[in-house]
């Protein structure tokens, strides 16, 4: 088979995730950087909330891209391997918490990455965004 | 004076610019990457419309940051200087058309950068976004 | 719509393109580097034929990724813009000839990039590969 | 002696290694990125199996290049040295498991690097490829 059926995350979908993440971040009172990427790790939608760290723009993006590539939450790589992986990818693969894959109909269509809070806060915001925005569109 | 009053572009302002840009891009039928940065060149809001080029994510961002830093539209640097400036900034300063400063009450508060169309289309979208979204914020 | 139907280039498809390119390169007697990428510009399959240039490994890859992102053959960007685009993408967007998008059922699923010959030879090999490998799978 | 006899890994040899690696990866049910490089660390052949991680394209390549350069399996550098070596080579030397030198008649002619599985799975695939493809080339 030359090419197989897949799904492509739309800007509409990415913005739904972004909005849901902002709502959650406001609820817990933590300004966040939120990045949504497609399955190739390329940015689709982004927001830096007032007060969020400028240096988290990039960590949020890399968390999203890492989750999209690995198809699992960021932060779970063994401690003896994660620095090696980061160095071997010029820092693109990050093991910071706060990245989740976006899965629709069993296919990874992208990733969400949240940064500027603690790892736990970032993950909480990403989790809430997935829960609020993704399920309503599953078949 | 140790520090002086300034204006800081908010996420709300950045998103107003982003939405106005998307509206214009849809009107002219050109999917675009649109980046809004603050006065430090750091990303505030971003959207890649369906069909826009992944390689334009970065050019849109750099156009926005260049406009914010230079306080003028991108694309106007003399031909014998622009490559030198690009090389001396590792490509961060770009002379591609499609970047405009965001000016409020005479202060540069950020930049908008648009990429994926022709330079003229990109500039048209950026211009329309500034016209639609910025005036309402002026005092 | 959160996500829309798309197609994903398989390794089988990428290898069919690669083999067809090698056949053509052998016919014209020009050793080539041949890269096949997916729609996100990520490498799927690659071959450097005996005698092809090591520095063309990277140009072939970038031609493929540029064609996949721009949805058109590389080499057609106006002379006053192409260096600016290269600089603004850290050299990722290249205007060297020899890159073609891989289109199936109207969808860009990836790109092929060929390098080590002249631009015309590289393009001839890429064109032959697309002609030989892609049509047989169109619906 | 100004220059001495050497052996040069061919594309045919590289593709034999690649195919043997794919067979093993399919047997153990782990989609992998597989890179074959020459003795200069330059890519000769590559395949990303369907489902393998895009971020492993680069780690597989670096494992192969590291094994070719060091003439030994990757992953064996002492823990207090490996980060220093990675930093001093801009990440080019990696101590991730999954890279093996390709040795013919006592000469290192290249390297194979496998990535996307666990380090053990990657190494198992690389080992099987060497065992299946290299002996037949020995004199």
Coordinates of C-alpha atoms in Angstrom, one line a residue:
Chain A
X1 CA 0.0 0.0 0.0
X2 CA 1.5 3.3 -1.2
X3 CA -0.4 5.5 1.3
X4 CA -2.9 4.7 4.0
X5 CA -5.9 6.5 5.4
X6 CA -5.0 8.9 8.2
X7 CA -6.5 11.9 9.9
X8 CA -5.2 15.5 9.9
X9 CA -5.7 17.8 12.9
X10 CA -7.4 21.0 11.7
X11 CA -6.8 24.5 13.0
X12 CA -10.4 24.4 14.3
X13 CA -9.5 21.3 16.3
X14 CA -6.2 22.9 17.5
X15 CA -8.0 26.0 18.6
X16 CA -10.6 24.0 20.5
X17 CA -7.8 22.4 22.4
X18 CA -6.1 25.7 23.0
X19 CA -9.3 27.3 24.4
X20 CA -10.0 24.4 26.7
X21 CA -6.4 24.6 28.0
X22 CA -6.7 28.4 28.7
X23 CA -10.0 27.8 30.6
X24 CA -8.3 25.3 32.8
X25 CA -5.2 27.4 33.4
X26 CA -7.4 30.3 34.4
X27 CA -9.3 28.0 36.8
X28 CA -6.2 27.0 38.6
X29 CA -4.8 30.5 38.4
X30 CA -1.6 29.6 36.5
X31 CA -0.6 31.5 33.4
X32 CA 0.7 29.0 30.8
X33 CA 2.2 28.8 27.4
X34 CA 0.1 26.3 25.3
X35 CA 1.3 24.8 22.0
X36 CA -0.7 22.5 19.7
X37 CA 1.2 20.7 16.9
X38 CA 0.3 18.3 14.1
X39 CA 1.5 14.7 13.8
X40 CA 4.8 16.0 12.3
X41 CA 5.4 18.2 15.2
X42 CA 4.7 21.4 13.4
X43 CA 2.9 24.3 15.2
X44 CA -0.8 24.7 14.5
X45 CA -2.0 27.0 17.3
X46 CA -0.3 28.7 20.3
X47 CA -1.1 31.1 23.1
X48 CA 1.0 32.6 25.8
X49 CA -1.2 33.8 28.6
X50 CA -0.4 37.1 30.3
X51 CA 2.2 36.5 32.9
X52 CA 3.5 33.2 31.4
X53 CA 7.2 32.8 30.9
X54 CA 8.8 33.7 27.6
X55 CA 11.3 30.8 27.9
X56 CA 8.3 28.4 28.2
X57 CA 7.3 29.2 24.6
X58 CA 9.8 26.8 23.4
X59 CA 9.4 24.1 26.1
X60 CA 5.7 24.0 25.5
X61 CA 6.3 23.5 21.8
X62 CA 8.8 20.8 22.3
X63 CA 6.6 19.0 24.8
X64 CA 3.8 18.9 22.2
X65 CA 6.2 17.7 19.5
X66 CA 7.6 15.0 21.7
X67 CA 4.2 13.7 22.7
X68 CA 3.1 13.7 19.0
X69 CA 6.3 11.7 18.0
X70 CA 6.3 9.2 20.9
X71 CA 2.5 8.8 21.1
X72 CA 2.6 9.0 24.9
X73 CA 2.7 11.6 27.7
X74 CA 6.0 13.3 28.2
X75 CA 7.9 12.8 31.4
X76 CA 7.9 9.0 31.5
X77 CA 11.3 8.2 30.1
X78 CA 13.8 6.5 32.4
X79 CA 16.2 8.9 34.1
X80 CA 19.3 7.2 32.6
X81 CA 18.1 7.6 29.1
X82 CA 16.3 11.0 28.9
X83 CA 19.4 13.2 28.9
X84 CA 20.9 11.0 26.2
X85 CA 17.8 11.3 24.1
X86 CA 17.7 15.1 24.5
X87 CA 21.3 15.4 23.5
X88 CA 20.9 13.1 20.5
X89 CA 18.0 15.2 19.2
X90 CA 19.5 18.7 19.9
X91 CA 17.0 19.1 22.7
X92 CA 13.9 18.4 20.5
X93 CA 12.9 15.3 22.5
X94 CA 12.1 16.5 26.0
X95 CA 11.1 14.6 29.1
X96 CA 9.5 17.5 30.9
X97 CA 6.0 16.8 32.1
X98 CA 3.1 18.6 30.3
X99 CA 2.9 17.1 26.9
X100 CA 0.2 14.7 25.7
X101 CA -0.6 13.1 22.3
X102 CA -3.8 14.1 20.6
X103 CA -5.5 10.8 19.6
X104 CA -8.6 10.6 17.4
X105 CA -10.1 7.3 16.4
X106 CA -6.9 5.6 17.5
X107 CA -4.7 7.7 15.4
X108 CA -2.1 10.2 16.8
X109 CA -3.0 13.4 15.0
X110 CA -0.8 15.8 17.0
X111 CA 0.2 16.9 20.5
X112 CA -0.4 19.5 23.1
X113 CA 2.3 20.9 25.2
X114 CA 1.9 23.2 28.3
X115 CA 4.6 25.1 30.1
X116 CA 5.3 27.8 32.6
X117 CA 3.7 26.2 35.7
X118 CA 5.0 23.2 37.6
X119 CA 5.2 20.0 35.7
X120 CA 2.1 18.8 37.5
X121 CA 0.1 22.0 36.7
X122 CA 1.2 21.8 33.1
X123 CA 0.1 18.2 32.9
X124 CA -3.2 19.1 34.6
X125 CA -4.0 21.7 32.0
X126 CA -3.0 19.5 29.1
X127 CA -5.1 16.7 30.5
X128 CA -8.2 18.9 30.9
X129 CA -7.8 20.2 27.4
X130 CA -7.7 16.7 25.9
X131 CA -10.7 15.7 28.0
X132 CA -12.8 18.7 27.0
X133 CA -12.0 19.1 23.4
X134 CA -11.1 15.7 21.9
X135 CA -13.8 13.2 23.1
X136 CA -16.7 15.0 21.6
X137 CA -15.4 14.3 18.1
X138 CA -14.6 10.6 18.4
X139 CA -16.6 8.3 16.3
Chain B
X1 CA 14.4 57.7 35.4
X2 CA 15.2 54.1 36.2
X3 CA 12.3 52.6 34.3
X4 CA 9.5 54.3 32.3
X5 CA 5.9 53.5 31.6
X6 CA 5.2 51.2 28.7
X7 CA 2.4 49.3 27.2
X8 CA 2.4 45.5 27.0
X9 CA 0.5 43.6 24.4
X10 CA -2.0 41.2 26.0
X11 CA -3.0 37.8 24.8
X12 CA -6.4 39.3 24.2
X13 CA -4.9 41.9 21.9
X14 CA -2.8 39.3 20.2
X15 CA -5.8 37.0 19.6
X16 CA -7.8 40.0 18.2
X17 CA -5.0 40.5 15.7
X18 CA -4.9 36.8 14.9
X19 CA -8.6 36.5 14.3
X20 CA -8.7 39.6 12.0
X21 CA -5.8 38.2 10.0
X22 CA -7.6 34.8 9.6
X23 CA -10.7 36.6 8.4
X24 CA -8.7 38.5 5.8
X25 CA -6.8 35.4 4.7
X26 CA -10.1 33.6 4.2
X27 CA -11.5 36.5 2.2
X28 CA -8.6 36.4 -0.3
X29 CA -8.6 32.6 -0.2
X30 CA -4.9 32.2 0.9
X31 CA -4.2 29.8 3.9
X32 CA -1.6 31.6 6.0
X33 CA 0.6 31.1 9.0
X34 CA 0.1 34.1 11.4
X35 CA 2.4 34.9 14.3
X36 CA 1.9 37.7 16.9
X37 CA 4.9 38.5 19.1
X38 CA 5.5 41.0 21.9
X39 CA 8.0 43.8 21.9
X40 CA 10.7 41.3 22.9
X41 CA 9.9 39.2 19.8
X42 CA 8.5 36.4 21.9
X43 CA 5.5 34.5 20.6
X44 CA 2.1 35.4 22.1
X45 CA -0.4 33.9 19.6
X46 CA -0.1 31.8 16.5
X47 CA -2.3 30.0 14.0
X48 CA -1.5 27.9 10.9
X49 CA -4.5 27.8 8.7
X50 CA -5.4 24.5 7.0
X51 CA -3.3 24.2 3.9
X52 CA -0.6 26.7 4.9
X53 CA 3.0 25.6 4.7
X54 CA 4.8 24.1 7.6
X55 CA 8.0 25.8 6.6
X56 CA 6.2 29.2 7.0
X57 CA 5.7 28.7 10.7
X58 CA 9.1 30.0 11.3
X59 CA 9.2 32.7 8.6
X60 CA 6.0 34.1 10.0
X61 CA 7.5 34.2 13.4
X62 CA 10.7 35.9 12.2
X63 CA 8.8 38.5 10.2
X64 CA 6.8 39.4 13.3
X65 CA 9.9 39.6 15.5
X66 CA 11.8 41.6 12.9
X67 CA 9.0 44.1 12.6
X68 CA 8.7 44.4 16.4
X69 CA 12.5 45.0 16.7
X70 CA 12.8 47.4 13.8
X71 CA 9.5 49.3 14.3
X72 CA 8.8 49.2 10.6
X73 CA 7.3 46.9 8.0
X74 CA 9.6 44.1 6.8
X75 CA 10.8 44.0 3.2
X76 CA 12.2 47.5 3.0
X77 CA 15.8 46.9 3.7
X78 CA 18.2 47.7 0.8
X79 CA 19.2 44.7 -1.3
X80 CA 22.9 45.1 -0.5
X81 CA 22.3 45.1 3.2
X82 CA 19.6 42.6 3.9
X83 CA 21.6 39.4 3.4
X84 CA 24.4 40.8 5.6
X85 CA 21.8 41.5 8.3
X86 CA 20.3 38.1 8.0
X87 CA 23.7 36.4 8.3
X88 CA 24.7 38.6 11.2
X89 CA 21.6 37.6 13.2
X90 CA 21.6 33.9 12.2
X91 CA 18.6 34.5 10.1
X92 CA 16.5 36.1 12.8
X93 CA 16.2 39.4 11.0
X94 CA 14.4 38.7 7.8
X95 CA 13.6 41.1 4.9
X96 CA 10.7 39.0 3.6
X97 CA 7.5 41.0 3.2
X98 CA 4.6 40.3 5.5
X99 CA 5.7 41.7 8.9
X100 CA 4.3 44.8 10.5
X101 CA 4.9 46.4 13.9
X102 CA 2.0 46.7 16.3
X103 CA 1.9 50.3 17.5
X104 CA -0.4 51.6 20.3
X105 CA -0.3 55.2 21.4
X106 CA 3.0 55.6 19.6
X107 CA 4.6 52.7 21.3
X108 CA 5.7 49.5 19.6
X109 CA 4.1 46.8 21.6
X110 CA 4.8 43.9 19.3
X111 CA 4.7 42.6 15.7
X112 CA 2.6 40.5 13.4
X113 CA 4.1 38.2 10.8
X114 CA 2.2 36.4 8.0
X115 CA 3.7 33.8 5.7
X116 CA 2.7 31.1 3.2
X117 CA 1.3 33.3 0.4
X118 CA 3.2 35.6 -1.8
X119 CA 4.9 38.5 -0.1
X120 CA 2.1 40.8 -1.3
X121 CA -0.6 38.5 0.0
X122 CA 1.1 38.2 3.3
X123 CA 1.5 41.9 3.7
X124 CA -2.2 42.4 2.7
X125 CA -3.3 40.1 5.5
X126 CA -1.0 41.7 8.1
X127 CA -2.2 45.2 7.1
X128 CA -5.8 44.2 7.3
X129 CA -5.3 42.7 10.8
X130 CA -3.6 45.9 12.1
X131 CA -6.4 48.0 10.6
X132 CA -9.2 45.9 12.0
X133 CA -7.8 45.1 15.5
X134 CA -5.4 47.8 16.6
X135 CA -7.4 51.1 16.3
X136 CA -10.0 50.0 18.9
X137 CA -7.2 49.8 21.5
X138 CA -5.9 53.3 20.9
X139 CA -6.7 55.9 23.4
Chain C
X1 CA -14.2 19.7 12.2
X2 CA -11.6 18.6 14.7
X3 CA -9.6 16.4 12.2
X4 CA -10.1 15.6 8.6
X5 CA -9.4 12.6 6.4
X6 CA -5.9 12.5 5.0
X7 CA -3.5 10.0 3.6
X8 CA -0.1 8.9 5.0
X9 CA 2.7 7.8 2.8
X10 CA 3.9 4.3 3.8
X11 CA 7.4 2.9 3.9
X12 CA 6.3 0.6 1.1
X13 CA 5.3 3.6 -1.0
X14 CA 8.5 5.5 -0.1
X15 CA 10.6 2.5 -1.1
X16 CA 8.8 2.2 -4.4
X17 CA 9.7 5.8 -5.2
X18 CA 13.3 5.2 -4.1
X19 CA 13.7 2.1 -6.3
X20 CA 12.2 3.9 -9.3
X21 CA 14.6 6.8 -8.8
X22 CA 17.6 4.5 -8.6
X23 CA 16.6 2.8 -11.8
X24 CA 16.4 6.1 -13.6
X25 CA 19.7 7.4 -12.1
X26 CA 21.4 4.2 -13.3
X27 CA 19.9 4.6 -16.8
X28 CA 21.3 8.1 -17.2
X29 CA 24.6 7.1 -15.4
X30 CA 24.5 9.6 -12.6
X31 CA 25.0 8.4 -9.0
X32 CA 22.4 10.2 -6.8
X33 CA 21.4 10.8 -3.3
X34 CA 17.6 10.2 -3.0
X35 CA 15.4 11.1 -0.1
X36 CA 11.8 10.4 0.5
X37 CA 10.0 12.3 3.3
X38 CA 6.4 12.3 4.6
X39 CA 4.1 15.4 4.6
X40 CA 5.8 16.7 7.7
X41 CA 9.2 16.6 6.0
X42 CA 10.5 13.7 8.1
X43 CA 12.7 11.1 6.4
X44 CA 11.0 7.8 5.4
X45 CA 13.5 6.2 3.0
X46 CA 16.9 7.2 1.7
X47 CA 19.7 5.8 -0.6
X48 CA 23.1 7.2 -1.5
X49 CA 24.2 5.5 -4.7
X50 CA 27.9 4.5 -5.0
X51 CA 29.8 7.5 -6.1
X52 CA 27.2 10.1 -5.1
X53 CA 28.4 13.0 -3.0
X54 CA 28.2 12.9 0.8
X55 CA 27.3 16.6 0.9
X56 CA 24.2 15.8 -1.2
X57 CA 22.7 13.7 1.6
X58 CA 21.4 16.8 3.2
X59 CA 20.5 18.8 0.0
X60 CA 18.4 15.8 -1.2
X61 CA 16.6 15.7 2.1
X62 CA 15.9 19.4 2.1
X63 CA 14.7 19.4 -1.4
X64 CA 12.2 16.6 -0.5
X65 CA 11.0 18.5 2.6
X66 CA 10.7 21.8 0.7
X67 CA 8.6 20.2 -2.0
X68 CA 6.4 18.5 0.6
X69 CA 5.8 21.8 2.5
X70 CA 5.3 24.0 -0.6
X71 CA 3.3 21.4 -2.6
X72 CA 5.3 22.3 -5.8
X73 CA 8.6 21.5 -7.5
X74 CA 11.6 23.1 -6.0
X75 CA 13.6 25.6 -8.0
X76 CA 10.7 28.0 -9.0
X77 CA 11.0 30.7 -6.4
X78 CA 11.9 34.1 -7.7
X79 CA 15.6 35.0 -7.4
X80 CA 15.0 38.0 -5.2
X81 CA 13.1 36.0 -2.6
X82 CA 14.8 32.6 -2.4
X83 CA 17.9 33.6 -0.4
X84 CA 15.7 35.4 2.0
X85 CA 13.5 32.3 2.5
X86 CA 16.6 30.1 2.9
X87 CA 18.0 32.4 5.6
X88 CA 14.7 32.8 7.4
X89 CA 14.4 29.0 7.7
X90 CA 18.0 28.2 8.6
X91 CA 18.5 26.7 5.1
X92 CA 15.6 24.3 5.4
X93 CA 13.7 25.8 2.5
X94 CA 15.9 25.3 -0.5
X95 CA 15.3 26.5 -4.1
X96 CA 17.7 24.0 -5.6
X97 CA 16.1 21.9 -8.4
X98 CA 15.4 18.2 -7.8
X99 CA 12.5 18.2 -5.3
X100 CA 9.0 17.2 -6.1
X101 CA 5.8 16.8 -4.0
X102 CA 4.3 13.3 -3.8
X103 CA 0.6 13.7 -4.5
X104 CA -2.0 11.0 -4.1
X105 CA -5.7 11.5 -4.7
X106 CA -5.1 15.3 -4.6
X107 CA -3.3 15.2 -1.3
X108 CA 0.3 16.0 -0.7
X109 CA 1.6 13.0 1.2
X110 CA 5.3 13.7 1.1
X111 CA 8.2 14.7 -1.1
X112 CA 11.1 13.3 -3.1
X113 CA 14.4 15.0 -3.3
X114 CA 17.4 14.1 -5.5
X115 CA 20.9 15.5 -5.4
X116 CA 24.4 15.0 -6.6
X117 CA 23.9 15.5 -10.3
X118 CA 23.1 18.7 -12.1
X119 CA 19.8 20.3 -11.2
X120 CA 18.4 19.1 -14.4
X121 CA 19.6 15.5 -13.9
X122 CA 18.2 15.5 -10.3
X123 CA 14.9 16.8 -11.5
X124 CA 14.8 14.2 -14.3
X125 CA 15.3 11.4 -11.7
X126 CA 12.7 12.7 -9.4
X127 CA 10.2 13.1 -12.2
X128 CA 10.8 9.6 -13.4
X129 CA 10.3 8.2 -9.9
X130 CA 7.0 10.0 -9.4
X131 CA 5.8 8.8 -12.9
X132 CA 6.8 5.2 -12.3
X133 CA 5.7 4.8 -8.7
X134 CA 2.8 7.1 -7.9
X135 CA 0.2 6.7 -10.7
X136 CA -0.3 3.0 -10.2
X137 CA -1.8 3.7 -6.8
X138 CA -4.2 6.6 -7.6
X139 CA -7.8 5.9 -7.3
Chain D
X1 CA 52.7 4.8 2.5
X2 CA 50.7 7.7 1.3
X3 CA 47.3 5.9 1.3
X4 CA 46.5 2.3 2.1
X5 CA 43.9 -0.2 0.8
X6 CA 40.5 0.0 2.4
X7 CA 37.0 -1.4 2.0
X8 CA 34.1 0.8 1.2
X9 CA 30.6 -0.2 2.1
X10 CA 28.3 -0.2 -1.0
X11 CA 24.7 0.8 -1.3
X12 CA 24.1 -2.9 -2.0
X13 CA 25.7 -3.8 1.3
X14 CA 23.8 -1.1 3.2
X15 CA 20.5 -2.2 1.7
X16 CA 21.2 -5.8 2.7
X17 CA 21.7 -4.6 6.3
X18 CA 18.6 -2.5 6.1
X19 CA 16.4 -5.3 4.9
X20 CA 17.7 -7.7 7.5
X21 CA 17.0 -5.1 10.2
X22 CA 13.4 -4.6 8.9
X23 CA 12.8 -8.4 8.9
X24 CA 14.0 -8.6 12.6
X25 CA 11.9 -5.6 13.6
X26 CA 8.8 -7.1 12.1
X27 CA 9.5 -10.4 13.9
X28 CA 9.6 -8.7 17.3
X29 CA 6.7 -6.4 16.3
X30 CA 8.6 -3.1 16.9
X31 CA 8.5 -0.4 14.2
X32 CA 12.0 1.1 14.0
X33 CA 14.1 3.8 12.3
X34 CA 17.1 2.1 10.8
X35 CA 20.2 4.1 9.5
X36 CA 23.2 2.7 7.7
X37 CA 26.3 5.0 7.4
X38 CA 29.7 4.6 5.8
X39 CA 33.0 4.9 7.7
X40 CA 32.8 8.7 7.6
X41 CA 29.4 8.6 9.3
X42 CA 27.5 9.7 6.1
X43 CA 24.1 8.2 5.5
X44 CA 24.0 5.4 2.9
X45 CA 20.6 3.9 3.4
X46 CA 17.6 4.6 5.7
X47 CA 14.1 3.3 6.4
X48 CA 11.5 4.5 8.9
X49 CA 9.0 1.7 9.4
X50 CA 5.3 2.6 9.6
X51 CA 4.6 3.7 13.2
X52 CA 8.2 4.4 14.1
X53 CA 8.9 7.8 15.8
X54 CA 9.9 10.8 13.7
X55 CA 12.2 12.0 16.4
X56 CA 14.1 8.7 16.1
X57 CA 15.2 9.5 12.5
X58 CA 18.0 11.5 14.0
X59 CA 18.9 9.3 17.0
X60 CA 19.2 6.2 14.7
X61 CA 21.5 8.2 12.4
X62 CA 23.7 9.3 15.3
X63 CA 23.9 5.8 16.8
X64 CA 25.2 4.5 13.4
X65 CA 27.7 7.3 13.1
X66 CA 28.9 6.9 16.7
X67 CA 29.4 3.2 16.2
X68 CA 31.3 3.8 12.9
X69 CA 33.5 6.3 14.5
X70 CA 34.2 4.5 17.8
X71 CA 34.4 1.0 16.2
X72 CA 32.3 -0.4 19.0
X73 CA 28.6 -0.8 20.1
X74 CA 27.0 2.3 21.4
X75 CA 25.8 2.4 25.0
X76 CA 29.0 1.3 26.7
X77 CA 30.6 4.6 27.6
X78 CA 30.9 5.2 31.4
X79 CA 28.1 7.3 32.9
X80 CA 30.4 10.1 34.1
X81 CA 31.9 10.6 30.6
X82 CA 29.0 10.2 28.1
X83 CA 27.3 13.5 28.7
X84 CA 30.6 15.3 28.4
X85 CA 31.3 13.5 25.1
X86 CA 27.8 14.4 23.8
X87 CA 28.2 18.0 24.8
X88 CA 31.6 18.3 23.3
X89 CA 30.3 16.9 19.9
X90 CA 27.1 18.9 19.8
X91 CA 25.2 15.7 20.4
X92 CA 26.8 13.8 17.5
X93 CA 28.4 11.2 19.7
X94 CA 25.5 9.4 21.5
X95 CA 25.7 6.7 24.1
X96 CA 22.1 5.5 23.4
X97 CA 22.0 1.7 22.8
X98 CA 21.2 0.5 19.3
X99 CA 24.3 1.3 17.3
X100 CA 26.9 -1.2 16.0
X101 CA 29.9 -0.9 13.8
X102 CA 29.9 -2.8 10.5
X103 CA 33.2 -4.7 10.3
X104 CA 34.4 -6.6 7.2
X105 CA 37.7 -8.4 7.1
X106 CA 38.7 -6.6 10.3
X107 CA 38.0 -3.2 8.9
X108 CA 35.2 -0.9 10.1
X109 CA 33.4 0.1 6.9
X110 CA 30.4 1.8 8.5
X111 CA 27.7 1.6 11.2
X112 CA 24.1 0.6 11.8
X113 CA 21.9 2.6 14.1
X114 CA 18.4 1.5 15.2
X115 CA 15.9 3.7 17.1
X116 CA 12.3 3.9 18.2
X117 CA 12.1 0.9 20.4
X118 CA 13.7 0.4 23.8
X119 CA 17.4 0.4 23.8
X120 CA 17.4 -3.4 24.1
X121 CA 15.0 -3.8 21.2
X122 CA 17.0 -1.4 19.1
X123 CA 20.2 -3.4 19.8
X124 CA 18.5 -6.7 19.1
X125 CA 17.5 -5.5 15.7
X126 CA 21.0 -4.1 14.9
X127 CA 22.6 -7.3 16.1
X128 CA 20.4 -9.5 13.9
X129 CA 21.0 -7.3 10.9
X130 CA 24.8 -7.6 11.3
X131 CA 24.5 -11.4 11.8
X132 CA 22.3 -11.9 8.8
X133 CA 23.9 -9.5 6.3
X134 CA 27.6 -9.0 7.1
X135 CA 29.0 -12.6 7.2
X136 CA 28.2 -13.3 3.5
X137 CA 30.5 -10.4 2.6
X138 CA 33.5 -11.6 4.5
X139 CA 36.3 -13.2 2.6

